PDB file of C-alpha atoms in Angstrom:
ATOM      1  CA  UNK C   1      -7.235 -30.851  17.842  1.00  0.00           C
ATOM      2  CA  UNK C   2      -4.996 -30.451  20.569  1.00  0.00           C
ATOM      3  CA  UNK C   3      -1.916 -29.966  18.281  1.00  0.00           C
ATOM      4  CA  UNK C   4      -3.786 -27.491  16.205  1.00  0.00           C
ATOM      5  CA  UNK C   5      -4.873 -25.656  19.644  1.00  0.00           C
ATOM      6  CA  UNK C   6      -1.287 -25.361  20.573  1.00  0.00           C
ATOM      7  CA  UNK C   7       0.101 -24.283  17.368  1.00  0.00           C
ATOM      8  CA  UNK C   8      -2.897 -21.551  17.350  1.00  0.00           C
ATOM      9  CA  UNK C   9      -1.976 -20.634  21.163  1.00  0.00           C
ATOM     10  CA  UNK C  10       1.569 -20.509  20.156  1.00  0.00           C
ATOM     11  CA  UNK C  11       1.052 -18.105  17.295  1.00  0.00           C
ATOM     12  CA  UNK C  12      -0.521 -15.870  19.625  1.00  0.00           C
ATOM     13  CA  UNK C  13       2.151 -15.547  21.879  1.00  0.00           C
ATOM     14  CA  UNK C  14       4.506 -14.822  19.147  1.00  0.00           C
ATOM     15  CA  UNK C  15       2.321 -12.118  17.724  1.00  0.00           C
ATOM     16  CA  UNK C  16       1.943 -10.438  20.952  1.00  0.00           C
ATOM     17  CA  UNK C  17       5.352 -10.462  21.806  1.00  0.00           C
ATOM     18  CA  UNK C  18       6.135  -9.045  18.430  1.00  0.00           C
ATOM     19  CA  UNK C  19       4.341  -6.110  18.966  1.00  0.00           C
ATOM     20  CA  UNK C  20       5.632  -5.681  22.430  1.00  0.00           C
ATOM     21  CA  UNK C  21       1.916  -6.484  24.313  1.00  0.00           C
ATOM     22  CA  UNK C  22       1.689  -8.762  27.186  1.00  0.00           C
ATOM     23  CA  UNK C  23       0.410 -12.170  26.246  1.00  0.00           C
ATOM     24  CA  UNK C  24      -3.236 -12.807  26.874  1.00  0.00           C
ATOM     25  CA  UNK C  25      -3.577 -15.246  29.875  1.00  0.00           C
ATOM     26  CA  UNK C  26      -6.557 -18.202  29.781  1.00  0.00           C
ATOM     27  CA  UNK C  27      -8.592 -15.981  32.285  1.00  0.00           C
ATOM     28  CA  UNK C  28      -8.218 -12.595  30.088  1.00  0.00           C
ATOM     29  CA  UNK C  29     -10.041 -11.976  26.600  1.00  0.00           C
ATOM     30  CA  UNK C  30      -7.550 -12.070  23.711  1.00  0.00           C
ATOM     31  CA  UNK C  31      -6.484  -9.217  21.820  1.00  0.00           C
ATOM     32  CA  UNK C  32      -4.482 -10.395  19.529  1.00  0.00           C
ATOM     33  CA  UNK C  33      -4.733  -9.229  15.953  1.00  0.00           C
ATOM     34  CA  UNK C  34      -3.697 -11.592  13.322  1.00  0.00           C
ATOM     35  CA  UNK C  35      -2.059 -10.292  10.329  1.00  0.00           C
ATOM     36  CA  UNK C  36      -2.288 -12.396   7.357  1.00  0.00           C
ATOM     37  CA  UNK C  37       0.567 -12.638   4.601  1.00  0.00           C
ATOM     38  CA  UNK C  38      -0.428 -12.566   1.018  1.00  0.00           C
ATOM     39  CA  UNK C  39      -0.342 -15.524  -1.024  1.00  0.00           C
ATOM     40  CA  UNK C  40       2.377 -16.948  -2.991  1.00  0.00           C
ATOM     41  CA  UNK C  41       0.940 -15.215  -6.318  1.00  0.00           C
ATOM     42  CA  UNK C  42       0.525 -11.851  -5.007  1.00  0.00           C
ATOM     43  CA  UNK C  43       3.454 -11.687  -2.684  1.00  0.00           C
ATOM     44  CA  UNK C  44       5.495 -11.971  -6.156  1.00  0.00           C
ATOM     45  CA  UNK C  45       4.487  -8.462  -6.380  1.00  0.00           C
ATOM     46  CA  UNK C  46       6.698  -7.579  -3.315  1.00  0.00           C
ATOM     47  CA  UNK C  47      10.258  -6.741  -4.161  1.00  0.00           C
ATOM     48  CA  UNK C  48      13.156  -4.478  -3.319  1.00  0.00           C
ATOM     49  CA  UNK C  49      12.490  -3.739   0.289  1.00  0.00           C
ATOM     50  CA  UNK C  50      10.067  -1.205  -0.185  1.00  0.00           C
ATOM     51  CA  UNK C  51       7.934  -0.236   2.930  1.00  0.00           C
ATOM     52  CA  UNK C  52       4.655   1.515   3.317  1.00  0.00           C
ATOM     53  CA  UNK C  53       4.035   2.413   7.028  1.00  0.00           C
ATOM     54  CA  UNK C  54       0.784   3.331   8.564  1.00  0.00           C
ATOM     55  CA  UNK C  55      -0.388   4.438  12.158  1.00  0.00           C
ATOM     56  CA  UNK C  56      -0.247   1.447  14.551  1.00  0.00           C
ATOM     57  CA  UNK C  57       0.335  -1.211  11.721  1.00  0.00           C
ATOM     58  CA  UNK C  58       3.721  -0.522  10.645  1.00  0.00           C
ATOM     59  CA  UNK C  59       4.841  -1.832   7.475  1.00  0.00           C
ATOM     60  CA  UNK C  60       1.674  -3.307   5.862  1.00  0.00           C
ATOM     61  CA  UNK C  61       3.682  -4.531   2.557  1.00  0.00           C
ATOM     62  CA  UNK C  62       2.743  -7.928   1.325  1.00  0.00           C
ATOM     63  CA  UNK C  63      -0.121  -7.944   3.941  1.00  0.00           C
ATOM     64  CA  UNK C  64      -4.034  -8.572   3.933  1.00  0.00           C
ATOM     65  CA  UNK C  65      -5.119  -5.489   6.420  1.00  0.00           C
ATOM     66  CA  UNK C  66      -6.832  -6.750   9.115  1.00  0.00           C
ATOM     67  CA  UNK C  67     -10.539  -5.602  10.454  1.00  0.00           C
ATOM     68  CA  UNK C  68     -10.074  -6.068  14.035  1.00  0.00           C
ATOM     69  CA  UNK C  69      -9.390  -2.619  15.566  1.00  0.00           C
ATOM     70  CA  UNK C  70     -11.185  -1.019  12.889  1.00  0.00           C
ATOM     71  CA  UNK C  71      -8.125  -1.183  10.844  1.00  0.00           C
ATOM     72  CA  UNK C  72      -9.727  -1.459   7.674  1.00  0.00           C
ATOM     73  CA  UNK C  73     -12.240   1.373   8.408  1.00  0.00           C
ATOM     74  CA  UNK C  74      -9.587   3.665   9.656  1.00  0.00           C
ATOM     75  CA  UNK C  75      -6.997   3.307   6.296  1.00  0.00           C
ATOM     76  CA  UNK C  76     -10.233   4.076   4.315  1.00  0.00           C
ATOM     77  CA  UNK C  77     -11.952   6.973   6.610  1.00  0.00           C
ATOM     78  CA  UNK C  78      -9.163   7.869   9.207  1.00  0.00           C
ATOM     79  CA  UNK C  79      -5.254   7.961   8.094  1.00  0.00           C
ATOM     80  CA  UNK C  80      -3.609  10.297   5.764  1.00  0.00           C
ATOM     81  CA  UNK C  81      -0.641   9.344   3.160  1.00  0.00           C
ATOM     82  CA  UNK C  82       1.312   6.573   4.894  1.00  0.00           C
ATOM     83  CA  UNK C  83       4.985   6.960   5.156  1.00  0.00           C
ATOM     84  CA  UNK C  84       7.028   5.462   2.522  1.00  0.00           C
ATOM     85  CA  UNK C  85      10.657   4.255   3.162  1.00  0.00           C
ATOM     86  CA  UNK C  86      13.426   2.486   0.664  1.00  0.00           C
ATOM     87  CA  UNK C  87      16.628   2.211   2.609  1.00  0.00           C
ATOM     88  CA  UNK C  88      18.313   1.167  -0.908  1.00  0.00           C
ATOM     89  CA  UNK C  89      17.539   4.750  -2.086  1.00  0.00           C
ATOM     90  CA  UNK C  90      20.501   6.419  -3.632  1.00  0.00           C
ATOM     91  CA  UNK C  91      20.826  10.235  -2.281  1.00  0.00           C
ATOM     92  CA  UNK C  92      22.120  11.574  -5.160  1.00  0.00           C
ATOM     93  CA  UNK C  93      19.094  10.445  -7.353  1.00  0.00           C
ATOM     94  CA  UNK C  94      15.423  11.275  -7.664  1.00  0.00           C
ATOM     95  CA  UNK C  95      12.553   8.762  -7.388  1.00  0.00           C
ATOM     96  CA  UNK C  96       8.613   8.334  -8.586  1.00  0.00           C
ATOM     97  CA  UNK C  97       6.534   7.010  -6.697  1.00  0.00           C
ATOM     98  CA  UNK C  98       2.827   5.595  -8.078  1.00  0.00           C
ATOM     99  CA  UNK C  99      -0.126   4.142  -5.642  1.00  0.00           C
ATOM    100  CA  UNK C 100      -2.609   2.201  -7.665  1.00  0.00           C
ATOM    101  CA  UNK C 101      -5.528  -0.050  -7.397  1.00  0.00           C
ATOM    102  CA  UNK C 102      -5.774  -2.204 -10.638  1.00  0.00           C
ATOM    103  CA  UNK C 103      -8.881  -3.783  -9.131  1.00  0.00           C
ATOM    104  CA  UNK C 104     -11.625  -1.117  -9.854  1.00  0.00           C
ATOM    105  CA  UNK C 105     -14.217  -1.456  -9.596  1.00  0.00           C
ATOM    106  CA  UNK C 106     -13.437  -5.363  -8.508  1.00  0.00           C
ATOM    107  CA  UNK C 107     -10.919  -7.892  -9.262  1.00  0.00           C
ATOM    108  CA  UNK C 108     -13.051  -9.796 -11.468  1.00  0.00           C
ATOM    109  CA  UNK C 109     -14.070  -6.810 -13.317  1.00  0.00           C
ATOM    110  CA  UNK C 110     -11.454  -4.198 -13.467  1.00  0.00           C
ATOM    111  CA  UNK C 111     -12.632  -2.124 -15.944  1.00  0.00           C
ATOM    112  CA  UNK C 112     -11.292   1.175 -14.358  1.00  0.00           C
ATOM    113  CA  UNK C 113      -8.079  -0.055 -14.041  1.00  0.00           C
ATOM    114  CA  UNK C 114      -5.603   1.680 -13.336  1.00  0.00           C
ATOM    115  CA  UNK C 115      -7.000   3.869 -10.307  1.00  0.00           C
ATOM    116  CA  UNK C 116      -4.587   6.178  -9.063  1.00  0.00           C
ATOM    117  CA  UNK C 117      -4.226   6.848  -5.577  1.00  0.00           C
ATOM    118  CA  UNK C 118      -0.968   8.592  -5.170  1.00  0.00           C
ATOM    119  CA  UNK C 119       1.616   9.957  -7.653  1.00  0.00           C
ATOM    120  CA  UNK C 120       4.628  11.842  -6.377  1.00  0.00           C
ATOM    121  CA  UNK C 121       7.500  12.682  -8.693  1.00  0.00           C
ATOM    122  CA  UNK C 122      11.351  14.547  -7.874  1.00  0.00           C
ATOM    123  CA  UNK C 123      11.414  12.612  -4.711  1.00  0.00           C
ATOM    124  CA  UNK C 124      15.051  12.931  -2.989  1.00  0.00           C
ATOM    125  CA  UNK C 125      16.852   9.539  -2.082  1.00  0.00           C
ATOM    126  CA  UNK C 126      17.621  11.276   1.155  1.00  0.00           C
ATOM    127  CA  UNK C 127      14.018  11.611   1.886  1.00  0.00           C
ATOM    128  CA  UNK C 128      13.575   7.740   0.852  1.00  0.00           C
ATOM    129  CA  UNK C 129      15.814   6.479   3.222  1.00  0.00           C
ATOM    130  CA  UNK C 130      14.370   8.043   5.947  1.00  0.00           C
ATOM    131  CA  UNK C 131      10.640   7.557   5.032  1.00  0.00           C
ATOM    132  CA  UNK C 132       9.622  11.749   5.117  1.00  0.00           C
ATOM    133  CA  UNK C 133       8.738  11.791   1.459  1.00  0.00           C
ATOM    134  CA  UNK C 134       7.916  15.110  -0.124  1.00  0.00           C
ATOM    135  CA  UNK C 135       8.681  15.573  -3.571  1.00  0.00           C
ATOM    136  CA  UNK C 136       6.589  17.138  -6.123  1.00  0.00           C
ATOM    137  CA  UNK C 137       2.850  15.819  -5.688  1.00  0.00           C
ATOM    138  CA  UNK C 138       1.192  15.543  -9.054  1.00  0.00           C
ATOM    139  CA  UNK C 139      -1.853  13.316  -7.462  1.00  0.00           C
ATOM    140  CA  UNK C 140      -2.769  14.107  -3.679  1.00  0.00           C
ATOM    141  CA  UNK C 141      -3.220  10.763  -1.717  1.00  0.00           C
ATOM    142  CA  UNK C 142      -6.294   8.927  -1.980  1.00  0.00           C
ATOM    143  CA  UNK C 143      -7.476   6.804   0.683  1.00  0.00           C
ATOM    144  CA  UNK C 144      -8.095   3.033  -0.209  1.00  0.00           C
ATOM    145  CA  UNK C 145     -11.653   2.981  -0.401  1.00  0.00           C
ATOM    146  CA  UNK C 146     -13.187  -0.287  -1.718  1.00  0.00           C
ATOM    147  CA  UNK C 147     -17.011  -0.271  -2.598  1.00  0.00           C
ATOM    148  CA  UNK C 148     -19.015  -2.690  -0.590  1.00  0.00           C
ATOM    149  CA  UNK C 149     -19.290  -6.197  -1.896  1.00  0.00           C
ATOM    150  CA  UNK C 150     -15.993  -6.047  -4.499  1.00  0.00           C
ATOM    151  CA  UNK C 151     -13.867  -8.528  -2.506  1.00  0.00           C
ATOM    152  CA  UNK C 152     -10.184  -7.641  -1.593  1.00  0.00           C
ATOM    153  CA  UNK C 153      -8.684  -4.901  -3.871  1.00  0.00           C
ATOM    154  CA  UNK C 154      -4.621  -4.599  -4.260  1.00  0.00           C
ATOM    155  CA  UNK C 155      -3.130  -1.252  -3.652  1.00  0.00           C
ATOM    156  CA  UNK C 156       0.028  -1.458  -5.357  1.00  0.00           C
ATOM    157  CA  UNK C 157       2.910   1.081  -4.783  1.00  0.00           C
ATOM    158  CA  UNK C 158       5.798   1.290  -7.446  1.00  0.00           C
ATOM    159  CA  UNK C 159       8.666   2.987  -7.185  1.00  0.00           C
ATOM    160  CA  UNK C 160      10.577   4.077 -10.330  1.00  0.00           C
ATOM    161  CA  UNK C 161      14.423   5.917 -10.411  1.00  0.00           C
ATOM    162  CA  UNK C 162      13.722   9.109 -12.273  1.00  0.00           C
ATOM    163  CA  UNK C 163      15.422   9.948 -15.099  1.00  0.00           C
ATOM    164  CA  UNK C 164      18.031  12.605 -14.826  1.00  0.00           C
ATOM    165  CA  UNK C 165      16.434  16.224 -16.319  1.00  0.00           C
ATOM    166  CA  UNK C 166      12.719  14.482 -16.975  1.00  0.00           C
ATOM    167  CA  UNK C 167       9.968  16.842 -16.485  1.00  0.00           C
ATOM    168  CA  UNK C 168       7.235  14.728 -15.684  1.00  0.00           C
ATOM    169  CA  UNK C 169       3.727  15.891 -15.506  1.00  0.00           C
ATOM    170  CA  UNK C 170      -0.089  14.601 -16.340  1.00  0.00           C
ATOM    171  CA  UNK C 171      -2.069  15.506 -19.130  1.00  0.00           C
ATOM    172  CA  UNK C 172      -5.008  17.849 -18.993  1.00  0.00           C
ATOM    173  CA  UNK C 173      -6.985  14.559 -19.646  1.00  0.00           C
ATOM    174  CA  UNK C 174      -5.519  12.497 -17.051  1.00  0.00           C
ATOM    175  CA  UNK C 175      -5.450  15.352 -13.991  1.00  0.00           C
ATOM    176  CA  UNK C 176      -9.604  15.292 -14.989  1.00  0.00           C
ATOM    177  CA  UNK C 177      -9.832  11.768 -13.817  1.00  0.00           C
ATOM    178  CA  UNK C 178      -8.039   9.190 -11.307  1.00  0.00           C
ATOM    179  CA  UNK C 179      -9.985   6.027 -12.722  1.00  0.00           C
ATOM    180  CA  UNK C 180      -9.065   4.112 -16.168  1.00  0.00           C
ATOM    181  CA  UNK C 181      -5.447   5.714 -16.182  1.00  0.00           C
ATOM    182  CA  UNK C 182      -3.222   4.517 -18.461  1.00  0.00           C
ATOM    183  CA  UNK C 183      -0.044   4.048 -16.267  1.00  0.00           C
ATOM    184  CA  UNK C 184       1.953   1.711 -18.773  1.00  0.00           C
ATOM    185  CA  UNK C 185       1.627   4.449 -21.150  1.00  0.00           C
ATOM    186  CA  UNK C 186       2.834   6.946 -18.515  1.00  0.00           C
ATOM    187  CA  UNK C 187       5.415   5.094 -17.434  1.00  0.00           C
ATOM    188  CA  UNK C 188       6.896   4.627 -21.345  1.00  0.00           C
ATOM    189  CA  UNK C 189       6.262   8.052 -22.323  1.00  0.00           C
ATOM    190  CA  UNK C 190       8.744   9.580 -19.582  1.00  0.00           C
ATOM    191  CA  UNK C 191      11.021   6.572 -19.710  1.00  0.00           C
ATOM    192  CA  UNK C 192      11.053   5.367 -16.313  1.00  0.00           C
ATOM    193  CA  UNK C 193      11.204   1.954 -17.039  1.00  0.00           C
ATOM    194  CA  UNK C 194      10.613  -0.894 -14.575  1.00  0.00           C
ATOM    195  CA  UNK C 195      10.365  -0.261 -10.889  1.00  0.00           C
ATOM    196  CA  UNK C 196      13.287  -0.357  -8.780  1.00  0.00           C
ATOM    197  CA  UNK C 197      11.089  -1.641  -5.919  1.00  0.00           C
ATOM    198  CA  UNK C 198       7.013  -2.276  -5.415  1.00  0.00           C
ATOM    199  CA  UNK C 199       4.970  -3.823  -3.169  1.00  0.00           C
ATOM    200  CA  UNK C 200       1.076  -4.202  -2.345  1.00  0.00           C
ATOM    201  CA  UNK C 201      -1.605  -4.518   0.410  1.00  0.00           C
ATOM    202  CA  UNK C 202      -5.099  -5.858   0.248  1.00  0.00           C
ATOM    203  CA  UNK C 203      -8.060  -4.329   1.815  1.00  0.00           C
ATOM    204  CA  UNK C 204     -11.608  -4.435   1.056  1.00  0.00           C
ATOM    205  CA  UNK C 205     -14.828  -2.321   2.086  1.00  0.00           C
ATOM    206  CA  UNK C 206     -14.986  -2.393   6.238  1.00  0.00           C
ATOM    207  CA  UNK C 207     -18.049  -3.462   6.721  1.00  0.00           C
ATOM    208  CA  UNK C 208     -18.103  -6.529   4.331  1.00  0.00           C
TER     209      UNK C 208
END
């Protein structure tokens, strides 16, 4: 038990140091917020150094959103669209960004997969290198809002290289609903191929 306590204390000190905070001393209450990395299975989705950056949290790629400091509530109720940064983007190319929830309404019963949370095309590579993404918005950003008692949801960010002279649009039927979106058919229709990079984070209803 002493060894375990020492490990936890060391982890606490390292965690606060990494965020520029003063480490908590024995006579002070701990304000440390632990960020848990995804399991080996879920972390396989994260590749290509794609960053998804929220206020205060920084890059949440390949992590669980912690409940402390109301972070789950704030990502679901307060914060707007994150910054998305891809340092390897080529300035001469354009990209397509897709954010989806494959676990709607739950991971155990994803009958509404994929739920579309954000879709942006014609993103210049120069914008991706800095994280200042604009482009042509086909679906406005929708905050992650997992239903109560539905467990953790994956929020997956896919980045595709946009083919030259390819005009990308949603059909009238796709514009009507965000849920049960045939993402694979969309990718195939516009010849997007495999993502050049992808990442995800997991969160759940903020009161669970």
